[in-house]
Amino acid sequence: MSDATNESAEALEREARAGLERLAAIRAGGREPSPRDRLAIPPQAMPCQGPAIRSRNMGEVAEGYGEAQARLEAERCLDCKNAPCVQGCPVGVDIPLFIRKIREGDFAGSVRAIKRTNLLPTICGRVCPQESQCQANCTVGKSLKSPGKAVQIGRLERYVADRERACGACDIPDVGRATGKKVAIVGSGPAGLTAAIDVRRAGHEVVVFEAFQKTGGVMVYGIPEFRLPKSLVAAESATLAEMGVRYELNFLVGRTRKLGALLAEDGFDAVFVGAGAGLPKFMNIPGENLVGVFSANEYLTRANLMKAYDRGRAATPLYPSRRVAVLGGGNVAMDSARMALRLGAEEVHVLYRRAREEMPARAEEVEHAMEEGVAFDFLASPTKILGDKDGVAEALEILSYALGEPDASGRRSPVPIAGSERVVPFDTVIVAIGNESNPLLARTTPDLKVDRRGHIVVDGAQKTSVDRVYAGGDIVLGAATVILAMGEGRRAAAAIDELLD
Amino acid sequence: MTRVLSKEKLSEEVYRFEVEAPNVARERKAGQFVIVQADDDYGERIPLTIADADPKRGSVTLVFQTVGASTHALARKEVGDAITVLGPLGNPTHIEHFGKAVCVGGGIGMAPLHPIVQALKAAGNEVVVIAGARTKDLLIMQDEMKALADELVVVTDDGSAGRKALVTEPLKEMCASSAPPDIVVAIGPPVMMKFCSETTRPFGVKTLVSLNTIMIDGTGMCGGCRVSVGGETKFVCVDGPEFDGHLVDWAGMMSRLRSYKAQEEEAHHRCHLEMEAEAAAARQGRAAGAAAAGQGGTR
């Protein structure tokens, strides 16, 4: 978390080996390390590319543990009987078991333990907000009175998953006996891929429909390469293909084929909709349609999926940005700001209406952004975007806020400071304040119930108002996380399997 | 991935491709478009309108003009080559029996106009088509339109075919006549659509335009295609592509279209240099081949 370090991976490995030797000495003395011994082991820091270097390249920021680091970190786990960490995991990974396996040096067994409930560990190990899920419940963190010192479950997950990938010996999950039933999965993001895996494991035929030219959804168009290498997403997608999952790329359900027709005419017995978030939200301030103003979706898609950063080869153009303002305080805002730096911006500012503590972004992302040189303007929000005579953005008018009296919930809400408007030059504005829902499926599928914000309404088993149609992920939740989407995909898959049984 | 089934060069800069796309051919309606990519990894996603479709053959016809690096890359594809096509996208044209419809097509705007004229005719409308182009060579789909429309009026900027006039001139006369149109559909370059809208505005004739803005996904995700219509921000891909021409913020739309002008010019330039290099290499190759053949001949 906050202990990401620029110390070299070799130095960290050396220290970890020394730690392991101390434990070996205890064991040589005829006893297992006590909980006290384990609590004394410092959390293993994540080796990272240095900020000055990484902020100018697209390579992954976090380099991953070495073996000694992973083994020593695994020794920190107290193997609690009640396993509070598992309750914090949306897909219920048997965390104590997979960590015990690392301790025993059985790395393959460790991955197998994870994959019983989570088939995408290389991805979850990188992008899950562990600090608010499994690690938030960890007894070690609680004992040390510092949630940041919890067992680094995500890093361990990543280690064993990467190790398996690197060996090239990935287990292909078993597929049940063919049932003769066919299931359509709409969207190949985290919800869709998870549902596809589980439905396929049950022996049903699975076709995944993806509107883009590549599978992965938000994991390829939204989350940047420097946080989640696209080769990993491709490898995970390929594992599904080896299980017999079929992909129909460049296929937009609702337009290329109506959802109803999949069921009525194309022989599908059930459909899972994991179509993801939709229309980007804007602030509704003057000047938002000026040239140089982008939704984070557009900005990131150009850079990620369309590879616009590879200027020599990519045909998709990039806007020449020098001074960039990012509006918003979530993970997508952090991704946009850090991407802007990597694409060559001279100065990048994140503008957020509240204070740092209220930012919804993961602490680690905020810290990484700060280290890389992103400036943060807290308690500031734009009131208009100013353009030149050609309709090109050139400045923001920004209003300052102060924290007011605490409201009923105890939270101090921001209050604008009258007369504090100032004009600051920016040639690029990236709006990262979330998404509305995509209206397309609801418009083209009669009887598909959506709430007033356009999200598909589902019951506890992810079933929609339409018979045999299930939904999950951002199209149901609004903007959420990869792991929550996976949890929904998994629940829907179970319901679909029950329906088809 | 789909295949190019046939390719025809309609003029110096305009190509007609028939591509294999059975789902698009089956589902598409007048007014809809596709997103095309010449190369999955590094290609740009560009919106193109659908000129025609053959559901039996499972193909759609695309007509495009080479304006930038991506359309040039597309133009270099040959029969049998793979390209990526996503669609049909956007809302279909609202077709009903209006009475008299005047359809204005500027340049390759004639291509997307074609299915709309078909649909308007099928709904029992009287359809007059005004076909405009800079010059005779850029007039396309004349035969198809002649066969469909009740009347075809041809205008060129330089008078090399039909009347020497801008499309707005006959349009204005028709609006002012004793039998004015009940609806006008104008598709072409933004500036043409803008002036068609300005022409019909004083006559109060409803005018539909089809916008071709910058977009990436075309499915309602990126927001790059947004345009102000009647003071509200609309997304061309999910709210359009057709809008009331009297409400479109033309200045804003046109400046957004110019967002990447500098980069496009550079890419275009680079692409021309590459083409020249390729051509030079081919010439050399041929020369080398001829030399080799010559040697063979003397052996």
mmCIF file of N, CA, C and O in Angstrom, chain B residues 72 76 267-286:
data_model
loop_
_atom_site.group_PDB
_atom_site.id
_atom_site.type_symbol
_atom_site.label_atom_id
_atom_site.label_comp_id
_atom_site.label_asym_id
_atom_site.label_seq_id
_atom_site.Cartn_x
_atom_site.Cartn_y
_atom_site.Cartn_z
ATOM 1 N N HIS B 72 -6.994 6.240 -46.125
ATOM 2 C CA HIS B 72 -6.009 5.778 -47.112
ATOM 3 C C HIS B 72 -5.620 4.324 -46.847
ATOM 4 O O HIS B 72 -5.502 3.524 -47.768
ATOM 5 N N ARG B 76 -6.209 0.978 -49.332
ATOM 6 C CA ARG B 76 -5.165 0.063 -49.807
ATOM 7 C C ARG B 76 -5.568 -1.407 -49.660
ATOM 8 O O ARG B 76 -4.880 -2.284 -50.144
ATOM 9 N N ALA B 267 0.186 12.757 -40.169
ATOM 10 C CA ALA B 267 0.024 11.333 -40.477
ATOM 11 C C ALA B 267 -0.182 11.138 -41.975
ATOM 12 O O ALA B 267 0.353 10.217 -42.589
ATOM 13 N N HIS B 268 -0.970 12.046 -42.552
ATOM 14 C CA HIS B 268 -1.271 11.978 -43.968
ATOM 15 C C HIS B 268 0.017 12.119 -44.784
ATOM 16 O O HIS B 268 0.291 11.371 -45.706
ATOM 17 N N HIS B 269 0.806 13.067 -44.332
ATOM 18 C CA HIS B 269 2.075 13.330 -44.990
ATOM 19 C C HIS B 269 2.970 12.089 -44.911
ATOM 20 O O HIS B 269 3.520 11.627 -45.896
ATOM 21 N N ARG B 270 3.032 11.524 -43.667
ATOM 22 C CA ARG B 270 3.850 10.344 -43.439
ATOM 23 C C ARG B 270 3.378 9.200 -44.325
ATOM 24 O O ARG B 270 4.155 8.488 -44.938
ATOM 25 N N CYS B 271 2.040 9.082 -44.398
ATOM 26 C CA CYS B 271 1.447 7.990 -45.149
ATOM 27 C C CYS B 271 1.762 8.153 -46.637
ATOM 28 O O CYS B 271 2.058 7.188 -47.334
ATOM 29 N N HIS B 272 1.772 9.410 -47.111
ATOM 30 C CA HIS B 272 2.131 9.646 -48.516
ATOM 31 C C HIS B 272 3.582 9.281 -48.788
ATOM 32 O O HIS B 272 3.902 8.670 -49.795
ATOM 33 N N LEU B 273 4.438 9.663 -47.804
ATOM 34 C CA LEU B 273 5.861 9.336 -47.958
ATOM 35 C C LEU B 273 6.037 7.826 -48.032
ATOM 36 O O LEU B 273 6.775 7.300 -48.854
ATOM 37 N N GLU B 274 5.294 7.118 -47.146
ATOM 38 C CA GLU B 274 5.385 5.654 -47.134
ATOM 39 C C GLU B 274 4.922 5.084 -48.461
ATOM 40 O O GLU B 274 5.532 4.177 -49.022
ATOM 41 N N MET B 275 3.817 5.647 -48.978
ATOM 42 C CA MET B 275 3.285 5.144 -50.239
ATOM 43 C C MET B 275 4.294 5.363 -51.359
ATOM 44 O O MET B 275 4.497 4.493 -52.205
ATOM 45 N N GLU B 276 4.910 6.541 -51.306
ATOM 46 C CA GLU B 276 5.916 6.836 -52.339
ATOM 47 C C GLU B 276 7.096 5.873 -52.214
ATOM 48 O O GLU B 276 7.587 5.356 -53.214
ATOM 49 N N ALA B 277 7.494 5.629 -50.939
ATOM 50 C CA ALA B 277 8.615 4.714 -50.707
ATOM 51 C C ALA B 277 8.260 3.314 -51.211
ATOM 52 O O ALA B 277 9.065 2.649 -51.861
ATOM 53 N N GLU B 278 7.022 2.916 -50.915
ATOM 54 C CA GLU B 278 6.567 1.595 -51.363
ATOM 55 C C GLU B 278 6.591 1.505 -52.882
ATOM 56 O O GLU B 278 7.049 0.519 -53.466
ATOM 57 N N ALA B 279 6.070 2.572 -53.492
ATOM 58 C CA ALA B 279 6.014 2.591 -54.952
ATOM 59 C C ALA B 279 7.434 2.531 -55.536
ATOM 60 O O ALA B 279 7.701 1.789 -56.476
ATOM 61 N N ALA B 280 8.335 3.289 -54.882
ATOM 62 C CA ALA B 280 9.720 3.307 -55.348
ATOM 63 C C ALA B 280 10.337 1.913 -55.209
ATOM 64 O O ALA B 280 10.995 1.408 -56.118
ATOM 65 N N ALA B 281 10.039 1.278 -54.045
ATOM 66 C CA ALA B 281 10.568 -0.066 -53.797
ATOM 67 C C ALA B 281 10.010 -1.036 -54.843
ATOM 68 O O ALA B 281 10.726 -1.899 -55.355
ATOM 69 N N ALA B 282 8.727 -0.870 -55.132
ATOM 70 C CA ALA B 282 8.094 -1.752 -56.117
ATOM 71 C C ALA B 282 8.754 -1.567 -57.489
ATOM 72 O O ALA B 282 9.010 -2.535 -58.199
ATOM 73 N N ARG B 283 9.016 -0.296 -57.822
ATOM 74 C CA ARG B 283 9.652 -0.022 -59.115
ATOM 75 C C ARG B 283 11.028 -0.681 -59.173
ATOM 76 O O ARG B 283 11.371 -1.355 -60.128
ATOM 77 N N GLN B 284 11.746 -0.504 -58.044
ATOM 78 C CA GLN B 284 13.078 -1.113 -57.972
ATOM 79 C C GLN B 284 12.980 -2.616 -58.086
ATOM 80 O O GLN B 284 13.757 -3.265 -58.775
ATOM 81 N N GLY B 285 11.969 -3.155 -57.343
ATOM 82 C CA GLY B 285 11.749 -4.602 -57.344
ATOM 83 C C GLY B 285 11.508 -5.092 -58.757
ATOM 84 O O GLY B 285 12.087 -6.082 -59.201
ATOM 85 N N ARG B 286 10.642 -4.322 -59.461
ATOM 86 C CA ARG B 286 10.323 -4.702 -60.841
ATOM 87 C C ARG B 286 11.579 -4.645 -61.696
ATOM 88 O O ARG B 286 11.851 -5.540 -62.494
#
